[in-house]
PDB file of C-alpha atoms in Angstrom:
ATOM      1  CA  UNK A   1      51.433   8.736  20.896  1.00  0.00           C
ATOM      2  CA  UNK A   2      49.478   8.537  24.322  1.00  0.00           C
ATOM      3  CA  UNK A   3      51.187  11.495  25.256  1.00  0.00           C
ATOM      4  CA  UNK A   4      48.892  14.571  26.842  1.00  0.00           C
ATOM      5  CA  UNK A   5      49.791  18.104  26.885  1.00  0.00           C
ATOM      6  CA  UNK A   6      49.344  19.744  30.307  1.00  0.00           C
ATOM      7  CA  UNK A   7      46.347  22.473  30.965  1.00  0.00           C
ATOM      8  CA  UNK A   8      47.600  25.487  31.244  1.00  0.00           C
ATOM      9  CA  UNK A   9      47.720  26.901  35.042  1.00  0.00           C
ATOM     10  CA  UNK A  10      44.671  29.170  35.897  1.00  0.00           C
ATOM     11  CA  UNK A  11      47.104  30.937  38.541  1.00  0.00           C
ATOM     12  CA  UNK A  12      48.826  33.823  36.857  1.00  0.00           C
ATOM     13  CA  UNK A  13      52.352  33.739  36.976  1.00  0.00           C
ATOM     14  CA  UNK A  14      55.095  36.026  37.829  1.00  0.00           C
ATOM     15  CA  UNK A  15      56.895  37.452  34.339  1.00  0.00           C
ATOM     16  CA  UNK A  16      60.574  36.252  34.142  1.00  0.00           C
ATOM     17  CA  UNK A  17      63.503  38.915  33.414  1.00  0.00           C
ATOM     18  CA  UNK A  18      66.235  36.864  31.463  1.00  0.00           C
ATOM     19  CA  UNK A  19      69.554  38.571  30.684  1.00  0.00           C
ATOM     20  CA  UNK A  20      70.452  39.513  26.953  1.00  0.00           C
ATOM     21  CA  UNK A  21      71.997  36.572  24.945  1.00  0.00           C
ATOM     22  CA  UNK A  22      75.754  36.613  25.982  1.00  0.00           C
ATOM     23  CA  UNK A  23      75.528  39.429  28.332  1.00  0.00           C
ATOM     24  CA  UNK A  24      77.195  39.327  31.868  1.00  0.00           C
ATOM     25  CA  UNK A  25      75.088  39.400  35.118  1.00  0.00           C
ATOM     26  CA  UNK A  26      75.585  39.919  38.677  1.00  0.00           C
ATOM     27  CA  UNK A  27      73.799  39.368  41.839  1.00  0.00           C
ATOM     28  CA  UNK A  28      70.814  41.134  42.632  1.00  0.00           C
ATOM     29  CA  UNK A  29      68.857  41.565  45.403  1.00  0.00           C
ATOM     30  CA  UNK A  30      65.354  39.449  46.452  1.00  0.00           C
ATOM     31  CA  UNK A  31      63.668  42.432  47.111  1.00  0.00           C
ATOM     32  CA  UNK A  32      64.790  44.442  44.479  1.00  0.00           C
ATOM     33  CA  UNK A  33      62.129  44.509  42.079  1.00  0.00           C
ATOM     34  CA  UNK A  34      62.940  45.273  38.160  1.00  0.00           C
ATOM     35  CA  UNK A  35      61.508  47.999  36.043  1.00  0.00           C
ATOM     36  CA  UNK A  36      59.587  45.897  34.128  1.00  0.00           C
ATOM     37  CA  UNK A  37      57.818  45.055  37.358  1.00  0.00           C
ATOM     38  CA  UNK A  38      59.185  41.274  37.962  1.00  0.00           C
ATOM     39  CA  UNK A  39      60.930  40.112  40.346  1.00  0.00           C
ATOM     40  CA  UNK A  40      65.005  39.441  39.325  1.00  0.00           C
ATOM     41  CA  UNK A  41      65.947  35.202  39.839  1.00  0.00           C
ATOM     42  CA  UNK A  42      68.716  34.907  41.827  1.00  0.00           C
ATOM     43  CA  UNK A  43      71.029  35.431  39.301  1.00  0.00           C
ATOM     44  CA  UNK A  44      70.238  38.473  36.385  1.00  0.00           C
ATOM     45  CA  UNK A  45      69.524  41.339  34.402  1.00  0.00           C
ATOM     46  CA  UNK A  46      72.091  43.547  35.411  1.00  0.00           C
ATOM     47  CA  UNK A  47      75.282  44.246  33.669  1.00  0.00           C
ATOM     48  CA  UNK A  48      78.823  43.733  35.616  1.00  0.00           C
ATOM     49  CA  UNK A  49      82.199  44.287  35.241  1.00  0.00           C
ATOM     50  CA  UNK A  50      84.501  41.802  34.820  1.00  0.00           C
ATOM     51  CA  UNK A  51      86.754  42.050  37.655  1.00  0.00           C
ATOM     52  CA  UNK A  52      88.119  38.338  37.347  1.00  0.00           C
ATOM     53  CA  UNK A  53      90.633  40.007  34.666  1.00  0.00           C
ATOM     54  CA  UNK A  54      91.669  43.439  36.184  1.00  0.00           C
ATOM     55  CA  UNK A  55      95.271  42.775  36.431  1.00  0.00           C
ATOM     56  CA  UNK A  56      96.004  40.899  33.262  1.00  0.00           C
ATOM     57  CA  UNK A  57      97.045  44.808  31.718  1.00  0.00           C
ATOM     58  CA  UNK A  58      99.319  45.109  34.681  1.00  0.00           C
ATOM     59  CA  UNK A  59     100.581  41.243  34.107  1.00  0.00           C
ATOM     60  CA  UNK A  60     101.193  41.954  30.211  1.00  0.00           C
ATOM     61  CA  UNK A  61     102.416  44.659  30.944  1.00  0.00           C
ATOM     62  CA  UNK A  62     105.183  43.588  33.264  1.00  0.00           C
ATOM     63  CA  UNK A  63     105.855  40.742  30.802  1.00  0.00           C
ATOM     64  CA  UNK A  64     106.353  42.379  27.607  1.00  0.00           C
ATOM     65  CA  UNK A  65     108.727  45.017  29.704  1.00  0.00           C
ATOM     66  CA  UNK A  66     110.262  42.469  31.423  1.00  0.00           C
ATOM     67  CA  UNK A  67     110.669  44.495  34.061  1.00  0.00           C
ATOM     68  CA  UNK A  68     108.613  45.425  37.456  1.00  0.00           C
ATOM     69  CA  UNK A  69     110.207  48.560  38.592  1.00  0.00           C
ATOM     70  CA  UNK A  70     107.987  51.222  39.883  1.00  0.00           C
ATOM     71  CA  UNK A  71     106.054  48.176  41.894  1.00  0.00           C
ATOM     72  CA  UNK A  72     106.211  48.256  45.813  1.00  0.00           C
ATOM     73  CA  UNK A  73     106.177  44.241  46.645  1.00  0.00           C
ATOM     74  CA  UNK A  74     105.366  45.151  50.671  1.00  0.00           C
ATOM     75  CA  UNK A  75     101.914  47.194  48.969  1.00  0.00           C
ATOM     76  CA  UNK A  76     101.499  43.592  46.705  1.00  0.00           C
ATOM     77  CA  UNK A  77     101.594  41.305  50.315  1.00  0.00           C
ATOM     78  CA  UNK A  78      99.493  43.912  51.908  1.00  0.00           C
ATOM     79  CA  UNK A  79      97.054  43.696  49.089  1.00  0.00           C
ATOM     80  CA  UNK A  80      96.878  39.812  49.237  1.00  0.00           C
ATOM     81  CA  UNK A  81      96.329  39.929  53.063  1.00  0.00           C
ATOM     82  CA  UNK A  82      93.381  41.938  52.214  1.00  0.00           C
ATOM     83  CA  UNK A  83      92.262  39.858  49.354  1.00  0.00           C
ATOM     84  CA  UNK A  84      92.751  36.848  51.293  1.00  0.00           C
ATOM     85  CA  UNK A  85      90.929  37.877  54.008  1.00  0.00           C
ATOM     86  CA  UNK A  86      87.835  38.539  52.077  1.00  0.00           C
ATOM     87  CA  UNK A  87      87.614  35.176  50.500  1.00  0.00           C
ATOM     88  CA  UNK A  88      88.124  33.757  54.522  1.00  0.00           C
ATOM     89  CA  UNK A  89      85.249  35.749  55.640  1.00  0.00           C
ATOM     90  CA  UNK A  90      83.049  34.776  52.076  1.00  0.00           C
ATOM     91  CA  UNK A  91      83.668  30.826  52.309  1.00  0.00           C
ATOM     92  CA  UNK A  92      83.423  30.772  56.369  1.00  0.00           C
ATOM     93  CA  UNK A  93      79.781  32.405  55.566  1.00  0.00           C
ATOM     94  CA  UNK A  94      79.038  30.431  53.130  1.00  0.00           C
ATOM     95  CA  UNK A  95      78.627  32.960  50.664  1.00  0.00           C
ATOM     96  CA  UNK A  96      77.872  31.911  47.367  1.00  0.00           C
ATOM     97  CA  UNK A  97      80.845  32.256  44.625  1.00  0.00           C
ATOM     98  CA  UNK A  98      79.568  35.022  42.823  1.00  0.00           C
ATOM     99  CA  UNK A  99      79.843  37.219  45.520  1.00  0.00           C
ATOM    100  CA  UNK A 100      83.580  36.249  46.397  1.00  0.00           C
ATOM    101  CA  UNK A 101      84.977  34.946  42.973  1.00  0.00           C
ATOM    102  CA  UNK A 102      86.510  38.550  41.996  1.00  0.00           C
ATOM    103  CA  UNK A 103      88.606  37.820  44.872  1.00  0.00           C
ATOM    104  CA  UNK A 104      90.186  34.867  44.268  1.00  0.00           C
ATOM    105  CA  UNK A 105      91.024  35.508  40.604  1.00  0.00           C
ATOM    106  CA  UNK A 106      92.495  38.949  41.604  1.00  0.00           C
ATOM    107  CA  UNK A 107      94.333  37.093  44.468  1.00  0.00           C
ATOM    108  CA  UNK A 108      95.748  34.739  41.691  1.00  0.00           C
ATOM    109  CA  UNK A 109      96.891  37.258  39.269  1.00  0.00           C
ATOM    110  CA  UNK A 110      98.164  39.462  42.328  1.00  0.00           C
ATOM    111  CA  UNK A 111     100.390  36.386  43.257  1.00  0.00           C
ATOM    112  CA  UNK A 112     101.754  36.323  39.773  1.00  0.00           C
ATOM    113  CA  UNK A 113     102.638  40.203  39.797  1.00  0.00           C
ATOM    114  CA  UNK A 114     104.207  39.380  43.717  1.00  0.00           C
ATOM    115  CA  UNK A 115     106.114  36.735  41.859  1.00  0.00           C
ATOM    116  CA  UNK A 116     107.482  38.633  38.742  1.00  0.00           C
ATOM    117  CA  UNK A 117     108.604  41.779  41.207  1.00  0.00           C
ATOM    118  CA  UNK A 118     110.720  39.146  42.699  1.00  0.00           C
ATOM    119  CA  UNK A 119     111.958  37.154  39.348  1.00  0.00           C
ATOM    120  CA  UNK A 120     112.549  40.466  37.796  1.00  0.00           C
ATOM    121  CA  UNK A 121     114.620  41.551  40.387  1.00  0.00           C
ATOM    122  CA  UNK A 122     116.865  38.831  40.011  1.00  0.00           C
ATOM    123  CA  UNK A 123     114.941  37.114  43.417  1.00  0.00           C
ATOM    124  CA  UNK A 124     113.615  34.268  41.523  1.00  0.00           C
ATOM    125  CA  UNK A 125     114.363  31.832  44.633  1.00  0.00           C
ATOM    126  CA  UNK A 126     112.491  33.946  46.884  1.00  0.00           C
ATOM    127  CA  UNK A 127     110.060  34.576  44.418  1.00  0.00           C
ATOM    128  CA  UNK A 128     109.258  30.635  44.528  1.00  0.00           C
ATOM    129  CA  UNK A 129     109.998  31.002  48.847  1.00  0.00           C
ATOM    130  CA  UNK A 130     107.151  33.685  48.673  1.00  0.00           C
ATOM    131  CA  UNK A 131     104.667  31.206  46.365  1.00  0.00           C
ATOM    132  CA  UNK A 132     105.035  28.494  48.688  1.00  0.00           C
ATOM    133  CA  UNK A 133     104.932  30.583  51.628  1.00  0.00           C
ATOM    134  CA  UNK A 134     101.467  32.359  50.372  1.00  0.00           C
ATOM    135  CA  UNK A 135      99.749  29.119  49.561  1.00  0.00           C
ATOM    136  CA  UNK A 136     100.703  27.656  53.105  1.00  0.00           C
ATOM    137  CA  UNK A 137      99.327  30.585  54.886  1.00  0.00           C
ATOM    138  CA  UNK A 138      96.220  30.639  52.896  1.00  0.00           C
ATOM    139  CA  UNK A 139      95.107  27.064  53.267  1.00  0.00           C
ATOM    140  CA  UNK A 140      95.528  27.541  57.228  1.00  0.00           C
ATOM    141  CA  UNK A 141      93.561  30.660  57.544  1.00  0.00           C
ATOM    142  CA  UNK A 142      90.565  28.344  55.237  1.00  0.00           C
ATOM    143  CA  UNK A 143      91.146  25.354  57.033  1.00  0.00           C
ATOM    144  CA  UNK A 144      89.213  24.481  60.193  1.00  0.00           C
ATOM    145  CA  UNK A 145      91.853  25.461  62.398  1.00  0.00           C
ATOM    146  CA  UNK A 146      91.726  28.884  62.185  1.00  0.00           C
ATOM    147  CA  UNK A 147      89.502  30.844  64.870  1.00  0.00           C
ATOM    148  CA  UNK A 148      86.311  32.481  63.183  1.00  0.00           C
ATOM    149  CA  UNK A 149      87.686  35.821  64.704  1.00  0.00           C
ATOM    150  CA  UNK A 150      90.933  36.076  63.245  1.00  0.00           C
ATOM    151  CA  UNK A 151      88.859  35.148  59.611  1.00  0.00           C
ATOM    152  CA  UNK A 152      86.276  38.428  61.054  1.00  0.00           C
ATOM    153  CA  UNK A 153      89.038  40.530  62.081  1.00  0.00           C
ATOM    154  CA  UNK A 154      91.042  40.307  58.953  1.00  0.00           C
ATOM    155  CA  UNK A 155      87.651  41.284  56.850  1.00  0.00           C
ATOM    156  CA  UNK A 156      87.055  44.463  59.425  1.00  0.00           C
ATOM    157  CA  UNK A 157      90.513  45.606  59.013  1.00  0.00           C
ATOM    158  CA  UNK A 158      90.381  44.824  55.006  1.00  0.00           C
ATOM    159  CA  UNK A 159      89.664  48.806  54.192  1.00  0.00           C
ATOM    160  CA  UNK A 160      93.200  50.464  56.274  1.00  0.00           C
ATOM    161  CA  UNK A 161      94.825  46.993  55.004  1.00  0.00           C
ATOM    162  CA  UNK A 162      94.644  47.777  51.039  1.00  0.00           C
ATOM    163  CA  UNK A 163      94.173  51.688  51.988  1.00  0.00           C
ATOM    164  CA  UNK A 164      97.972  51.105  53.527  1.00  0.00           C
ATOM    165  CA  UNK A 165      99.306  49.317  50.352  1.00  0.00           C
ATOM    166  CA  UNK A 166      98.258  52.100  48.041  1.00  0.00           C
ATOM    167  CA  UNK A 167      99.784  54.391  50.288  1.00  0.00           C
ATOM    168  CA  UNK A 168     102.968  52.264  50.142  1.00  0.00           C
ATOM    169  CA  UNK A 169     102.587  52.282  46.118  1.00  0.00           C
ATOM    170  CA  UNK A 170     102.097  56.252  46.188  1.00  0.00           C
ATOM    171  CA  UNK A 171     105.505  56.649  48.216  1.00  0.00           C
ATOM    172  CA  UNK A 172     107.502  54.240  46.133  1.00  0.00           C
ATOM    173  CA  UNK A 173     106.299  56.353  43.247  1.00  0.00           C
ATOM    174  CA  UNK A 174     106.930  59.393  44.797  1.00  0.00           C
ATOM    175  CA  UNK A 175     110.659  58.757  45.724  1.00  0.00           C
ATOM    176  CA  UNK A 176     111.171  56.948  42.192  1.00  0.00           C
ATOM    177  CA  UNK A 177     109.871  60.036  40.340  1.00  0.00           C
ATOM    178  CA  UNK A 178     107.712  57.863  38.172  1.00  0.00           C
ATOM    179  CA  UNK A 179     105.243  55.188  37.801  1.00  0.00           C
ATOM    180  CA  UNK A 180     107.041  52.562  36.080  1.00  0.00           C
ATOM    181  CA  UNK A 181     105.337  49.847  35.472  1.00  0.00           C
ATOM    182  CA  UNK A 182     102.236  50.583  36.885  1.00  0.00           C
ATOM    183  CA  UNK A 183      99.307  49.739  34.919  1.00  0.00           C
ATOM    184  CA  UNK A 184      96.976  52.633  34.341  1.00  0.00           C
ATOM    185  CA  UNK A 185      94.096  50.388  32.285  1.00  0.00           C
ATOM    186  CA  UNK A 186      94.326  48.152  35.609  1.00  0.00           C
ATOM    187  CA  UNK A 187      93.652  50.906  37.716  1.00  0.00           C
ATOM    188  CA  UNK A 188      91.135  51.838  35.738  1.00  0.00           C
ATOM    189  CA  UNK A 189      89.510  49.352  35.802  1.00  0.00           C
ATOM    190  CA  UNK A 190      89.881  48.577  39.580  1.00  0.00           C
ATOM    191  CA  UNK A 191      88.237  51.746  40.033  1.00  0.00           C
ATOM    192  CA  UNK A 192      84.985  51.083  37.398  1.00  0.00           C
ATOM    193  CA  UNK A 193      84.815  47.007  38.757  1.00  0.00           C
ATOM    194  CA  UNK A 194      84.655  48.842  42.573  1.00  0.00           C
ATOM    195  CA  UNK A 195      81.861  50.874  41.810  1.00  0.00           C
ATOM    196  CA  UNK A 196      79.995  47.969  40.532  1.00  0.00           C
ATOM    197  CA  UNK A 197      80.719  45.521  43.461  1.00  0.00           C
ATOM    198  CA  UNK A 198      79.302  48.315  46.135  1.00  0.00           C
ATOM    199  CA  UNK A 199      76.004  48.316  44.572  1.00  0.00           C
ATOM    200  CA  UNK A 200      75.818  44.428  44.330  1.00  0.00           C
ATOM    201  CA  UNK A 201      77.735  43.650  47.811  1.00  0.00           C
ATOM    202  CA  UNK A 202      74.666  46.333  49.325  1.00  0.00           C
ATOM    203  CA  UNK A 203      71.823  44.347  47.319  1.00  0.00           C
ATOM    204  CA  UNK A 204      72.575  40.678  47.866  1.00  0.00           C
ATOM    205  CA  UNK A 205      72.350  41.724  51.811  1.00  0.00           C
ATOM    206  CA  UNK A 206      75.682  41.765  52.627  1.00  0.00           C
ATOM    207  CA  UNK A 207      77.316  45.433  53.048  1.00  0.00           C
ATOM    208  CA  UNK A 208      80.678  44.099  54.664  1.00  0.00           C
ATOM    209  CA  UNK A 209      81.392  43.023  51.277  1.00  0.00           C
ATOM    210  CA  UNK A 210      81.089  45.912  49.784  1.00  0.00           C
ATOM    211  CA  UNK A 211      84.081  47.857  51.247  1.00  0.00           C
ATOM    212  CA  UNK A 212      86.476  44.782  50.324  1.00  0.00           C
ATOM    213  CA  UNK A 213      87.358  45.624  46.762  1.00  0.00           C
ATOM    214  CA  UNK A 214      86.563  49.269  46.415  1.00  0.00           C
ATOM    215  CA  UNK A 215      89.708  50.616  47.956  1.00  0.00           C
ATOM    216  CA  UNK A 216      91.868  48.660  45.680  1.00  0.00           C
ATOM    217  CA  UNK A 217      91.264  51.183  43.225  1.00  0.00           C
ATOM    218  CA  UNK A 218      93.102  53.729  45.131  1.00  0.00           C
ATOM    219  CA  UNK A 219      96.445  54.458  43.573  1.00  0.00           C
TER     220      UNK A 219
END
């Protein structure tokens, strides 16, 4: 119907890697080059782990005990000043969401787990003081107003930031004798997702990145 069906290009044309059907992907580096022999789009082929849910275990697991002893809340606000200070650094650099988004959904369920130690506890007004407190302090440190080094110097000190709140967590369970309610498929999976996010952090050209979630697997 006076339609014409395009030649097809004489120029030979780079072979495209697609993902399997329903698979997840991660970043990947432009000059990482597949087995196959293609080149990776900006986006693909390689398998990740789905950090955005890490602490739902820990979460459920507080809920259905209702209960958060064994959980150090100074380790949880160290933990969220390293976790914030990754996502600074990320959207100050324009980084692209993939490479921060981990973050933020970790920050969000970390905030709950802040919030339950506190509600738990019978703190449930300073729970809500420490929601509203959080949120205030994080929209400063993205807003214009903060100095680009303070956003650089909390990414450089991210590593003794987190390494500190696990050492605050290993204390509190040494002097309680136990655990508690520590999660151990969380950790777990902290420590697999970590792995993951060193290779693609080092790949996608970035290598600060890369020691920003690792050490949150450290119990």
């Amino acid at each position: 119907f006076g339609l014409s069906r395009p030649f097809p290009s004489s120029t030979p044309q780079a072979p495209i890697c697609l993902p399997p059907k329903n698979s997840p992907v991660l970043l990947a580096g432009p000059s990482q080059r597949l087995a196959c022999g293609c080149d990776p789009p900006p986006v693909c082929c390689l398998p990740r782990t789905p950090l955005s849910a890490v602490k739902l275990p820990q979460i459920l697991k507080i809920l259905a005990a209702k209960s958060a002893e064994g959980l150090s809340f100074n380790a949880i606000l160290l933990e969220l000043v390293a976790i914030s200070g990754t996502m600074a650094y990320s959207i100050a650099h324009s980084f692209p969401f993939s490479a921060w988004g981990e973050a933020f959904f970790i920050m969000l369920q970390t905030v709950s787990i802040g919030f339950m130690v506190q509600h738990f506890g019978g703190q449930t007004r300073r729970g809500l003081a420490f929601l509203f407190t959080y949120f205030a302090l994080l929209a400063l440190l993205l807003s214009p107003l903060t100095p680009s080094v303070i956003v650089t110097t909390l990414q450089v000190s991210n590593m003794p930031t987190a390494t500190t709140s696990r050492l605050l967590q290993a204390a509190t369970n040494y002097r309680n004798g136990h655990t508690g309610q520590l999660s151990a498929i969380t950790t777990f999976l902290l420590f697999a997702g970590s792995l993951a996010r060193i290779f693609t952090s080092i790949e996608s050209g970035e290598p600060t990145l890369a020691f920003s979630l690792p050490q949150k697997s450290v119990r």
